[in-house]
Short mmCIF file of C-alpha atoms and ligand atoms in Angstrom, two decimals:
data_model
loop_
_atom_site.label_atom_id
_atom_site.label_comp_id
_atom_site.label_asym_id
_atom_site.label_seq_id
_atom_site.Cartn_x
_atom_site.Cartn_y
_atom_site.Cartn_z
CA UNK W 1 -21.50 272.47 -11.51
CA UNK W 2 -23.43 275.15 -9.77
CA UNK W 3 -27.02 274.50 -8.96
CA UNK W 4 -29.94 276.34 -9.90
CA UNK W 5 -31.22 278.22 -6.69
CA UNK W 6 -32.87 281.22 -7.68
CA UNK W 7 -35.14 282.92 -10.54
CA UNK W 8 -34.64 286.66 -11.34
CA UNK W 9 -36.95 288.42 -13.49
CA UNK W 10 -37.44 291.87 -14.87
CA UNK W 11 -40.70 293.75 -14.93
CA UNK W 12 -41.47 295.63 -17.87
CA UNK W 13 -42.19 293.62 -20.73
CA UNK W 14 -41.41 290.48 -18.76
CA UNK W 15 -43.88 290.64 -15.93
CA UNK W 16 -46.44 292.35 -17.70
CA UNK W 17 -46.67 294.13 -21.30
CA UNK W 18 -46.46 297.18 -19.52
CA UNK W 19 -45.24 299.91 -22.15
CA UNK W 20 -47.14 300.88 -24.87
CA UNK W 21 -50.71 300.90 -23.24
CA UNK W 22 -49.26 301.64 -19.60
CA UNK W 23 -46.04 303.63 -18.89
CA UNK W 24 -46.75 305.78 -22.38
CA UNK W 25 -50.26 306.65 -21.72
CA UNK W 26 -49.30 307.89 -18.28
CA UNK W 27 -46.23 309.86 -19.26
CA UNK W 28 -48.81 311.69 -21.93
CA UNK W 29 -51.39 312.38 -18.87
CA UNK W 30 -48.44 314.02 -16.88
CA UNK W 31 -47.42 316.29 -19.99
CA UNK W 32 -51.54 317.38 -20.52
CA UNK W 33 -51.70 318.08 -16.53
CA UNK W 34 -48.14 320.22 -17.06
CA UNK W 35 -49.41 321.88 -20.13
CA UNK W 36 -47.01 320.23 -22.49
CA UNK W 37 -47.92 319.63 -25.81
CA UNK W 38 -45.39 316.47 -25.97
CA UNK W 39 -47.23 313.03 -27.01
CA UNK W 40 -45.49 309.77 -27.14
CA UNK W 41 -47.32 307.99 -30.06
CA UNK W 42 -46.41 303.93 -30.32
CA UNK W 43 -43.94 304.49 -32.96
CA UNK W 44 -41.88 307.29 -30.81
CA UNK W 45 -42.08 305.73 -27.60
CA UNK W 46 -40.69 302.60 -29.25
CA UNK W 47 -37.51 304.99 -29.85
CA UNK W 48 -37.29 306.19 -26.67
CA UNK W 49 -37.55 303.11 -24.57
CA UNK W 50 -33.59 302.65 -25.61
CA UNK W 51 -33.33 305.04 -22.49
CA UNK W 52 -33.84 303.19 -19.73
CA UNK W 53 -35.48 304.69 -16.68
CA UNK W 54 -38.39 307.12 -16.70
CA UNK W 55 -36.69 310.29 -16.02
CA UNK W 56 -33.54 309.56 -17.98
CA UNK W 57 -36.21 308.83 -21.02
CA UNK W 58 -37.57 312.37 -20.17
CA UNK W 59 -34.34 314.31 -20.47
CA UNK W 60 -32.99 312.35 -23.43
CA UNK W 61 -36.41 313.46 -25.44
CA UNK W 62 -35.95 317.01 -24.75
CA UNK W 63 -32.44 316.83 -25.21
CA UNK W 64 -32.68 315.13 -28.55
CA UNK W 65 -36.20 315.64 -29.53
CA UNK W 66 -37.00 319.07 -28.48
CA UNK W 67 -34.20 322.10 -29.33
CA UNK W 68 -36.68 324.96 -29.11
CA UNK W 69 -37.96 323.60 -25.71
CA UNK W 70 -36.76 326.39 -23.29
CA UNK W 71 -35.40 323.88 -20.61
CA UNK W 72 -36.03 325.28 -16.78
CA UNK W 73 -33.11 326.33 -14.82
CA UNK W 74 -33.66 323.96 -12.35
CA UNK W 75 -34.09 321.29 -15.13
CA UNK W 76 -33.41 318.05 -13.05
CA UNK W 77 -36.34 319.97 -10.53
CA UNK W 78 -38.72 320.26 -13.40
CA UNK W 79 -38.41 316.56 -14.67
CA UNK W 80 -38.25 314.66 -11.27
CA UNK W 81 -41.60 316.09 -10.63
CA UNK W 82 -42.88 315.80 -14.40
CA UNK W 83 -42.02 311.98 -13.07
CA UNK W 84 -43.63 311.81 -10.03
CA UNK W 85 -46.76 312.84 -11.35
CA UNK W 86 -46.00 310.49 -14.67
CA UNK W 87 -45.69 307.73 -11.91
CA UNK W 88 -48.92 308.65 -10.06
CA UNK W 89 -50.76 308.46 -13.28
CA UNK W 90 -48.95 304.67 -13.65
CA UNK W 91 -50.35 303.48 -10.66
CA UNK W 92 -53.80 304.49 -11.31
CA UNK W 93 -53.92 302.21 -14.22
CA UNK W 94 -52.19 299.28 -12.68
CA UNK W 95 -54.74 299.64 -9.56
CA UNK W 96 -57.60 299.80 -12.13
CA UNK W 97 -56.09 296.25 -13.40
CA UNK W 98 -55.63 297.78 -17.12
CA UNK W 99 -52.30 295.41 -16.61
CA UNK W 100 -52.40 292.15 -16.60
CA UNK W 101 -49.46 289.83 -15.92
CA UNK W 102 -48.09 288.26 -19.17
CA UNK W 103 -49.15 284.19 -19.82
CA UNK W 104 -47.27 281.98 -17.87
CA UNK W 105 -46.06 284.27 -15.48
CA UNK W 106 -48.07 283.39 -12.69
CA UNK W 107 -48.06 279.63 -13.70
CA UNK W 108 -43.94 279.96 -13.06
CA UNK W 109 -44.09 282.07 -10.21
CA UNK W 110 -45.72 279.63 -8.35
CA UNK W 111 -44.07 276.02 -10.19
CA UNK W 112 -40.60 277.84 -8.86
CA UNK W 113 -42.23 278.27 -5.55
CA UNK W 114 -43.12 275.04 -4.95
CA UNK W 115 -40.14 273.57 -6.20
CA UNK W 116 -38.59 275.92 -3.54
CA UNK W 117 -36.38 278.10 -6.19
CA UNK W 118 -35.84 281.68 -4.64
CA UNK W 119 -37.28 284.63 -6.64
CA UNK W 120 -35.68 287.62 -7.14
CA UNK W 121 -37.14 291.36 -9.60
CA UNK W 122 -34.20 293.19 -10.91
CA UNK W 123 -35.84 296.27 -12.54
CA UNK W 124 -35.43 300.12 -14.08
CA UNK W 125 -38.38 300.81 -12.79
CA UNK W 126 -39.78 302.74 -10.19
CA UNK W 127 -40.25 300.14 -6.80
CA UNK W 128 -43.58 301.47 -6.21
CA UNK W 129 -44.45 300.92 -9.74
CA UNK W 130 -43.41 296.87 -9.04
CA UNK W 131 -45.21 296.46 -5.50
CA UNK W 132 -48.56 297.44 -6.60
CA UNK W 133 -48.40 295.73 -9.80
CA UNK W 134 -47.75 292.54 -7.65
CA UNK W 135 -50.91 293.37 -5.63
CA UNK W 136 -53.08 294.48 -8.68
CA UNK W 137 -52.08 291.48 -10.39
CA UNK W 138 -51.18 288.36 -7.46
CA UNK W 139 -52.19 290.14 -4.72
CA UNK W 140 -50.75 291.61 -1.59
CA UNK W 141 -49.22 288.51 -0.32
CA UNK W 142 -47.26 288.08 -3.62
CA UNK W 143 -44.49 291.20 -2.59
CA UNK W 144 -43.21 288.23 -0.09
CA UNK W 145 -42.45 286.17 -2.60
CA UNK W 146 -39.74 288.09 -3.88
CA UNK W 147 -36.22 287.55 -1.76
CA UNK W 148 -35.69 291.30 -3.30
CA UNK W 149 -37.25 293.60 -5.56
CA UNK W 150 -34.17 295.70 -6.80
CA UNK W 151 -35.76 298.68 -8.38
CA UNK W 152 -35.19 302.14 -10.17
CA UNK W 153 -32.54 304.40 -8.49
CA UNK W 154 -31.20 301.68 -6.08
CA UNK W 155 -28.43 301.45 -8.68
CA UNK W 156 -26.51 304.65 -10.27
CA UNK W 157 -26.36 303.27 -13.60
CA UNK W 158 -29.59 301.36 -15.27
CA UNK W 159 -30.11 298.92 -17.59
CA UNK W 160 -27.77 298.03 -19.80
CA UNK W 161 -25.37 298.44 -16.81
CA UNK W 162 -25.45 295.17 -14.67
CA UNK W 163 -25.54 297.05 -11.50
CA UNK W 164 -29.23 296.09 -11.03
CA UNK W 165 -28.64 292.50 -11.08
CA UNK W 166 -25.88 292.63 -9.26
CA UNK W 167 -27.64 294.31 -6.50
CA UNK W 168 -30.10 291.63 -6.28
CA UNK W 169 -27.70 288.98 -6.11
CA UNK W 170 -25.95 290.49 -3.64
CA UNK W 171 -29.21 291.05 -1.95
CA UNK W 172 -29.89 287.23 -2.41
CA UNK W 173 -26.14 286.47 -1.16
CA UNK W 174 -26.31 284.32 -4.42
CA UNK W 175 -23.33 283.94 -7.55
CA UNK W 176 -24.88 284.63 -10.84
CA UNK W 177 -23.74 281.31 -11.72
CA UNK W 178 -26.73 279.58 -9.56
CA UNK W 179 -29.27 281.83 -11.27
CA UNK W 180 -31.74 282.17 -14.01
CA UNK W 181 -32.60 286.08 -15.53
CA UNK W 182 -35.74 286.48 -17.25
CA UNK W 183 -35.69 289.72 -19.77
CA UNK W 184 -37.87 291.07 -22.62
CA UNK W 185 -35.06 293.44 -24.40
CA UNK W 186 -31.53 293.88 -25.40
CA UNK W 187 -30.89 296.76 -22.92
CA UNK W 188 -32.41 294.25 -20.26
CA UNK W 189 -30.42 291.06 -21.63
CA UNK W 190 -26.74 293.05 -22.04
CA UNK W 191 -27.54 294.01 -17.89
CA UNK W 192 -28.25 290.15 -17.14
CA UNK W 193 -25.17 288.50 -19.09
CA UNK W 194 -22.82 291.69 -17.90
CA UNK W 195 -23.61 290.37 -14.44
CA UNK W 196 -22.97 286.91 -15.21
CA UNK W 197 -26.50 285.18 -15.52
CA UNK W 198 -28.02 282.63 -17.97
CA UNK W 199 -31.21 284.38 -19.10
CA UNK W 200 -34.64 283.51 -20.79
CA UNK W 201 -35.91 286.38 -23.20
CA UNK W 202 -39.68 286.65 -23.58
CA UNK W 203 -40.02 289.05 -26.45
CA UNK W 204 -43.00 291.78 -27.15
CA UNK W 205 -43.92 293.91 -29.56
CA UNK W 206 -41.07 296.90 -29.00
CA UNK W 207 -38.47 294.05 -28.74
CA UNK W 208 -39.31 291.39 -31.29
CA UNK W 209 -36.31 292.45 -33.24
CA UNK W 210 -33.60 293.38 -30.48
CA UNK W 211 -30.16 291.57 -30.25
CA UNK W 212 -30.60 288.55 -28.19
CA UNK W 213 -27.17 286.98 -28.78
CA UNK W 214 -26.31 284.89 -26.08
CA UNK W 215 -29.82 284.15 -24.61
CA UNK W 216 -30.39 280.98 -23.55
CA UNK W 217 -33.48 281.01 -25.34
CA UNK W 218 -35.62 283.39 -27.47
CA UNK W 219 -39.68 282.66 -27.04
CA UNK W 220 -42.05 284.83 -27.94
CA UNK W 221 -43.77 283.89 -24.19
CA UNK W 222 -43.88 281.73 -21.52
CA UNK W 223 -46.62 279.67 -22.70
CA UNK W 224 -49.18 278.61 -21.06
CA UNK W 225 -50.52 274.14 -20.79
CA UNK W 226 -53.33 275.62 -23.59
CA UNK W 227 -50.94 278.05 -25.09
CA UNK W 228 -47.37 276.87 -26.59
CA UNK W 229 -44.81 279.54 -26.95
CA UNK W 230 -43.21 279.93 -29.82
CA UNK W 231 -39.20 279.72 -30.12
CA UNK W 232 -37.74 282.44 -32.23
CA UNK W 233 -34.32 281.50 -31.26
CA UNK W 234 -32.44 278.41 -29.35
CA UNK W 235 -33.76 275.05 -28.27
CA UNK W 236 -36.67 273.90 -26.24
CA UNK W 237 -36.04 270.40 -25.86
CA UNK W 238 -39.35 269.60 -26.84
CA UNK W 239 -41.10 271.72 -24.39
CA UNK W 240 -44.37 273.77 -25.63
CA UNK W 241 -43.94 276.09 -22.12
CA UNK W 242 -41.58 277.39 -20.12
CA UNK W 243 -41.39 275.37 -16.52
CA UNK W 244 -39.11 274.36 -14.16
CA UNK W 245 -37.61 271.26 -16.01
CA UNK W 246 -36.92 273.46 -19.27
CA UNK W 247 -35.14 276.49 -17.23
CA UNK W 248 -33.07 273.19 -15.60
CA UNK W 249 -32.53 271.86 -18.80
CA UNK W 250 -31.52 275.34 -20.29
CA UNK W 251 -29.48 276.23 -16.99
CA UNK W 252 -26.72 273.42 -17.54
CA UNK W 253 -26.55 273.70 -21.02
C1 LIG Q 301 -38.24 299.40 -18.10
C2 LIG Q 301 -37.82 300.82 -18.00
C3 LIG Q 301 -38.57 301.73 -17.08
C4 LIG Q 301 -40.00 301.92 -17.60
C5 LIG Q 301 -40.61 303.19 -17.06
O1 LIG Q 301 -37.76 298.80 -16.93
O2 LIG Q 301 -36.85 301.21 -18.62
O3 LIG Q 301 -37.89 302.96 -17.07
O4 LIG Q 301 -39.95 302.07 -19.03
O5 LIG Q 301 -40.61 303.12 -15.65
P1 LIG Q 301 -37.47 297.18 -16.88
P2 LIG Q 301 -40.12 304.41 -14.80
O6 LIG Q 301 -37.66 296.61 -18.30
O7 LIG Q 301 -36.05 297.07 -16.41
O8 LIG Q 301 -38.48 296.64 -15.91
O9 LIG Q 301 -40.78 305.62 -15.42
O10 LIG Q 301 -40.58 304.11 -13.39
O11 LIG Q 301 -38.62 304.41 -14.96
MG1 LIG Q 302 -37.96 295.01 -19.48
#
């Protein structure tokens, strides 16, 4: 039986609640600053988050959303930089700490590190958008932590291909079988089981009602010693949190 070695987690919506009050607001900023008169309200952004990746989610809304928009020549020009300064507006609002880390997060980083389990970030997003949330949120020091951060374009196809774990783990020189994935949606749990990994799903409010067939266990969060998470789906084994004994427990089951 393989042993439990490492911890690989997503970032958006597993890290931190990061989409409706942080990647949406800045992708509206960057289409007032281009003159656009595109605005991602909750209810559409929740329809476009089934495209992974920021620029993919840009072409598949004026692909699908917007016939009349005259599309630029240089179209791939026009939304890489639409992007970047999408991105730029992201980091202003992590760096003004408008993103906290979801409950439990930190509580686990740090259990896994002291019962010396590696950590690993297998993300869509863009790397600078995971290094200074890590520094907004944990501070500077907290980047270290992380054997990898596998991020954005690293990988030719995104979430729900498996190519980003399986950059990580070859990163880590680890099997999937001696790891543990931690994911918030269906796009992000189809990458983690394609690539061969047990995984925890910590659901919010654009994912409550995803597919999570196959998870090891559905929770609504980690939970905090205050705070007990709630189990929409699988078994806890009588735990009220997720910690290192319960991800053990749910690792050789
Ligand atoms: C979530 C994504 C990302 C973000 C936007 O990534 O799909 O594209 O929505 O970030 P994950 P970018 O859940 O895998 O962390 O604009 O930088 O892509
Ligand atoms: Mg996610």
């Amino acid at each position: 039986m393989p042993q439990l070695k490492a911890l690989i987690f997503d970032v958006d919506g597993t890290l931190s609640d990061t989409e409706r009050d942080g990647h949406r607001i800045a992708f509206n900023r960057a289409f007032a600053d281009a003159e656009l008169d595109w605005r991602w309200d909750v209810e559409t952004y929740g329809a476009l988050l089934k495209v992974t990746g920021g620029k993919e989610r840009i072409r598949y809304f004026i692909e699908s959303f917007q016939p009349a928009f005259e599309v630029p020549v240089d179209v791939d020009s026009f939304i890489k930089e639409l992007h970047q300064s999408k991105t730029s507006h992201y980091l202003a609002l992590l760096e003004s700490g408008a993103i906290p880390l979801r409950p439990g997060v930190e509580r686990l980083l740090k259990e896994a590190r002291s019962a010396r389990l590696r950590l690993g970030i297998a993300t869509t997003t863009t790397p600078e958008n995971v290094t200074t949330l890590l520094c907004a949120t944990l501070g500077a020091e907290s980047i270290g932590w992380f054997d990898v951060i596998a991020a954005g374009d690293v990988v030719a196809n995104k979430k729900p291909a498996p190519d980003i774990f399986q950059y990580a783990l070859n990163a880590m020189d680890l099997s999937a079988k001696e790891c543990m994935a931690f994911e918030d949606s269906e796009n992000g749990l189809l990458s983690s089981l394609h690539a061969g990994l047990k995984t925890i799903v910590t659901v919010n409010g654009y994912t409550r009602n995803d597919n999570f067939d196959q998870a090891a266990i559905v929770l609504d969060q980690l939970g905090e010693p205050d705070v007990a998470f709630s189990v929409i789906d699988g078994d806890p084994w009588g735990a009220s949190l997720v910690d290192v004994p319960l991800i053990r427990r749910l690792f050789v089951t």
